[in-house]
């Protein structure tokens, strides 16, 4: 579904990505792992057309995405839950969900079923939501664009344990329904049972990639690149 090859990117003169290769198959859950500042968010920004890569290719269902504006990435089927959530602060929960919606199987009813709290809070403004409610809203909003690939940058960062558990439950449900997901998070215990494959990024390069079984068995790898 998604094939990234030789991806390079920079912020002005400072180079950040040095030739990344990874892929996500149809119906797969894949991760991008790595310590702070290694290039995970930069990679996501390239996928979404928010940062123009300096080289390489990003093919989604065979079509090249590099050079396309952000709305094309959404049209192609990429849905992002961004780092920091970026809820529209002055819109209500319902307006946030509808603002970027696109036709497809996901509707308000489906999102409300997935996250009942969003139904209860439907008239609250973005600014009135807790961090957990904002993250559920960000996931709901991304689903409302009916993405072929759902991308979560820091899926559970900074959230309370119960909210984290709720988000992992929902991601498991989405996977079971065939949704392809690319997830960034630091909680390996939750990612190992969920994901099919992992890509570890170290200073803008792929340091390791492999299956959950391989990663679970390799304590040295976890310590060296993930600080676990
Ligand atoms: N807008 C920017 N301008 C200049 N440098 C940036 C910018 N955004 C990020 N960087 C730098 O690029 C590198 C990669 O950052 P990036 O945000 O992609 O890392 P990350 O893996 O997502 O980290 P984290 O786990 O903390 O979210 C870092 O050295 C960071 O300081
Ligand atoms: Mg990041």
Coordinates of C-alpha atoms and ligand atoms in Angstrom, one line a residue:
X1 CA 0.0 0.0 0.0
X2 CA 2.7 2.5 1.1
X3 CA 6.3 2.2 -0.2
X4 CA 8.9 4.6 1.0
X5 CA 12.3 4.4 -0.7
X6 CA 15.5 6.4 -0.1
X7 CA 13.6 9.3 1.6
X8 CA 15.7 12.3 2.4
X9 CA 14.6 15.5 4.0
X10 CA 16.0 18.6 5.6
X11 CA 14.9 21.8 7.4
X12 CA 16.8 24.4 5.5
X13 CA 20.5 23.5 5.8
X14 CA 20.0 20.9 8.5
X15 CA 19.5 17.4 7.1
X16 CA 17.3 15.1 9.1
X17 CA 16.4 12.1 6.9
X18 CA 19.2 10.2 5.1
X19 CA 17.5 7.7 2.9
X20 CA 14.7 5.9 4.7
X21 CA 13.1 2.7 3.3
X22 CA 10.0 1.1 4.8
X23 CA 6.6 -0.1 3.7
X24 CA 3.1 -0.8 5.0
X25 CA 1.0 -3.5 3.4
X26 CA -2.8 -3.6 3.0
X27 CA -4.5 -4.3 6.3
X28 CA -1.1 -4.2 8.1
X29 CA -0.2 -2.3 11.3
X30 CA 3.4 -1.0 11.1
X31 CA 5.3 1.2 13.5
X32 CA 8.0 3.8 13.3
X33 CA 10.1 3.6 16.5
X34 CA 13.1 5.5 17.8
X35 CA 14.2 7.9 20.5
X36 CA 13.4 11.6 20.5
X37 CA 14.5 13.7 17.6
X38 CA 15.4 10.8 15.3
X39 CA 13.1 11.8 12.4
X40 CA 9.8 10.1 13.0
X41 CA 7.6 13.2 12.8
X42 CA 9.7 14.5 9.9
X43 CA 8.9 11.3 8.0
X44 CA 5.2 11.7 8.7
X45 CA 5.3 15.3 7.5
X46 CA 6.8 14.1 4.3
X47 CA 4.1 11.4 3.8
X48 CA 1.4 14.1 4.4
X49 CA 2.9 16.6 1.9
X50 CA 3.6 19.0 4.8
X51 CA 7.3 19.0 4.2
X52 CA 8.8 18.5 0.7
X53 CA 11.5 15.8 0.7
X54 CA 14.8 16.5 -0.9
X55 CA 14.9 13.0 -2.5
X56 CA 13.5 9.5 -2.6
X57 CA 10.0 8.3 -3.3
X58 CA 6.7 7.8 -1.5
X59 CA 4.4 5.6 -3.5
X60 CA 0.9 5.0 -2.2
X61 CA -1.1 2.4 -4.1
X62 CA 1.5 2.8 -6.9
X63 CA 1.1 6.6 -7.3
X64 CA 4.0 8.9 -6.4
X65 CA 3.1 11.4 -3.6
X66 CA 6.2 13.5 -3.5
X67 CA 5.5 16.9 -4.9
X68 CA 1.8 16.7 -4.1
X69 CA 0.1 19.2 -1.8
X70 CA -1.3 18.1 1.6
X71 CA -4.9 17.8 0.3
X72 CA -3.8 15.3 -2.3
X73 CA -2.3 13.1 0.4
X74 CA -5.7 13.1 2.2
X75 CA -7.5 12.5 -1.1
X76 CA -5.1 9.6 -1.9
X77 CA -6.2 8.0 1.5
X78 CA -3.8 9.1 4.2
X79 CA -5.4 10.2 7.4
X80 CA -3.2 11.7 10.1
X81 CA -3.6 12.0 13.9
X82 CA -0.9 14.6 14.4
X83 CA 1.6 15.0 17.1
X84 CA 0.1 17.4 19.6
X85 CA -3.4 16.5 18.3
X86 CA -4.1 19.9 16.7
X87 CA -7.8 20.0 17.4
X88 CA -9.6 23.1 16.1
X89 CA -9.9 25.0 19.4
X90 CA -13.0 27.1 18.6
X91 CA -15.0 24.3 16.9
X92 CA -17.2 21.9 18.9
X93 CA -16.5 18.2 19.0
X94 CA -19.0 17.6 16.3
X95 CA -17.7 20.4 14.1
X96 CA -14.2 19.1 14.5
X97 CA -15.4 15.7 13.2
X98 CA -17.2 17.1 10.3
X99 CA -14.7 19.8 9.2
X100 CA -12.5 17.5 7.1
X101 CA -14.8 14.6 6.6
X102 CA -14.9 12.7 3.3
X103 CA -17.4 10.2 2.1
X104 CA -17.0 6.6 3.0
X105 CA -18.0 4.0 5.6
X106 CA -17.0 6.1 8.6
X107 CA -19.7 8.4 9.8
X108 CA -20.5 10.3 13.0
X109 CA -22.5 7.3 14.3
X110 CA -19.5 5.0 13.8
X111 CA -17.1 7.4 15.5
X112 CA -19.6 7.9 18.4
X113 CA -19.8 4.1 18.8
X114 CA -16.1 3.8 18.9
X115 CA -15.6 6.6 21.4
X116 CA -18.9 7.1 23.4
X117 CA -17.4 10.1 25.2
X118 CA -17.4 12.1 21.9
X119 CA -21.2 11.7 21.8
X120 CA -21.5 12.9 25.4
X121 CA -19.3 15.9 24.7
X122 CA -20.6 16.7 21.2
X123 CA -21.2 20.4 21.9
X124 CA -18.0 21.0 23.9
X125 CA -15.4 23.2 22.3
X126 CA -11.9 21.9 21.5
X127 CA -10.5 24.1 24.3
X128 CA -12.8 22.5 26.8
X129 CA -11.6 18.9 26.2
X130 CA -9.1 17.0 28.3
X131 CA -6.0 15.6 26.7
X132 CA -7.6 12.2 26.4
X133 CA -10.8 13.6 24.9
X134 CA -8.7 15.6 22.4
X135 CA -6.8 12.5 21.3
X136 CA -10.0 10.5 20.8
X137 CA -11.4 13.4 18.8
X138 CA -8.2 13.5 16.7
X139 CA -8.6 9.8 16.0
X140 CA -12.3 10.2 15.2
X141 CA -11.5 13.2 12.9
X142 CA -8.9 11.2 11.0
X143 CA -11.3 8.3 10.6
X144 CA -14.0 10.7 9.2
X145 CA -11.8 11.3 6.2
X146 CA -12.2 7.6 5.6
X147 CA -8.4 6.9 5.2
X148 CA -7.0 3.8 3.6
X149 CA -4.0 4.3 5.9
X150 CA -4.4 5.8 9.4
X151 CA -1.3 7.4 10.7
X152 CA -0.9 8.2 14.4
X153 CA 2.1 10.3 15.5
X154 CA 2.5 9.7 19.3
X155 CA -0.7 7.7 19.7
X156 CA -0.8 7.8 23.5
X157 CA 1.9 10.3 24.5
X158 CA 1.1 12.2 27.7
X159 CA -2.2 10.4 28.4
X160 CA -3.5 8.8 31.5
X161 CA -3.3 5.0 31.7
X162 CA -7.0 4.4 31.3
X163 CA -7.2 6.6 28.2
X164 CA -4.1 4.9 26.8
X165 CA -5.8 1.5 27.3
X166 CA -8.9 2.8 25.5
X167 CA -6.9 4.0 22.6
X168 CA -5.0 0.7 22.3
X169 CA -8.4 -1.2 22.4
X170 CA -9.7 1.0 19.6
X171 CA -6.6 0.5 17.5
X172 CA -7.0 -3.3 18.0
X173 CA -10.6 -3.1 16.8
X174 CA -9.6 -1.1 13.8
X175 CA -6.9 -3.6 12.9
X176 CA -9.4 -6.4 13.2
X177 CA -11.7 -4.6 10.8
X178 CA -8.9 -4.5 8.2
X179 CA -7.7 -0.9 8.7
X180 CA -4.1 -0.3 7.8
X181 CA -2.3 1.7 10.4
X182 CA 1.1 3.3 10.7
X183 CA 1.7 4.1 14.4
X184 CA 4.4 6.0 16.3
X185 CA 4.5 5.5 20.0
X186 CA 7.0 4.6 22.7
X187 CA 4.9 2.0 24.5
X188 CA 6.4 -1.2 23.2
X189 CA 4.3 -3.4 25.4
X190 CA 1.2 -2.2 23.6
X191 CA 2.8 -2.1 20.1
X192 CA 4.2 -5.6 20.1
X193 CA 0.9 -7.5 20.2
X194 CA -0.7 -4.9 17.8
X195 CA 1.8 -4.4 15.0
X196 CA 2.9 -6.7 12.2
X197 CA 6.2 -5.0 11.6
X198 CA 8.5 -2.4 13.0
X199 CA 11.0 0.1 11.6
X200 CA 13.5 1.6 14.1
X201 CA 14.8 5.0 13.0
X202 CA 18.2 6.3 14.3
X203 CA 19.4 9.7 13.2
X204 CA 17.3 9.7 10.1
X205 CA 18.2 6.2 8.9
X206 CA 16.7 2.8 9.4
X207 CA 18.6 1.1 12.1
X208 CA 16.6 -2.1 12.2
X209 CA 13.3 -3.5 10.8
X210 CA 11.5 -6.7 11.5
X211 CA 8.6 -8.5 13.1
X212 CA 7.1 -8.2 16.6
X213 CA 8.5 -11.6 17.5
X214 CA 12.0 -10.6 16.5
X215 CA 11.8 -7.3 18.3
X216 CA 10.3 -8.8 21.5
X217 CA 13.2 -11.4 21.6
X218 CA 16.0 -8.8 21.2
X219 CA 16.6 -7.0 24.5
X220 CA 19.8 -5.4 23.3
X221 CA 18.1 -3.9 20.3
X222 CA 15.3 -2.5 22.6
X223 CA 17.9 -1.0 25.0
X224 CA 20.2 0.4 22.3
X225 CA 17.6 2.2 20.1
X226 CA 14.5 2.6 22.2
X227 CA 15.9 3.0 25.7
X228 CA 13.6 0.3 27.0
Ligands
LIG1 N1 10.8 22.8 12.0 C1 12.1 22.3 12.3 N2 13.1 23.1 11.9 C2 14.4 22.6 12.2 N3 14.7 21.4 12.7 C3 13.7 20.6 13.0 C4 12.3 21.0 12.9 N4 11.5 20.1 13.3 C5 12.3 19.1 13.7 N5 13.6 19.4 13.6 C6 14.8 18.6 13.9 O1 14.7 17.4 13.1 C7 15.1 16.3 13.9 C8 14.1 15.2 13.8 O2 12.9 15.7 14.5 P1 11.5 14.9 14.5 O3 10.5 15.8 15.1 O4 11.3 14.3 13.2 O5 11.9 13.8 15.5 P2 10.9 12.7 16.2 O6 11.6 11.3 16.0 O7 9.5 12.8 15.8 O8 11.1 13.0 17.8 P3 10.0 12.9 19.0 O9 10.1 11.5 19.4 O10 10.6 13.8 20.0 O11 8.7 13.3 18.5 C9 15.5 16.8 15.3 O12 16.8 17.0 15.4 C10 14.7 18.1 15.4 O13 15.4 19.0 16.2
LIG2 MG1 7.8 13.3 16.8

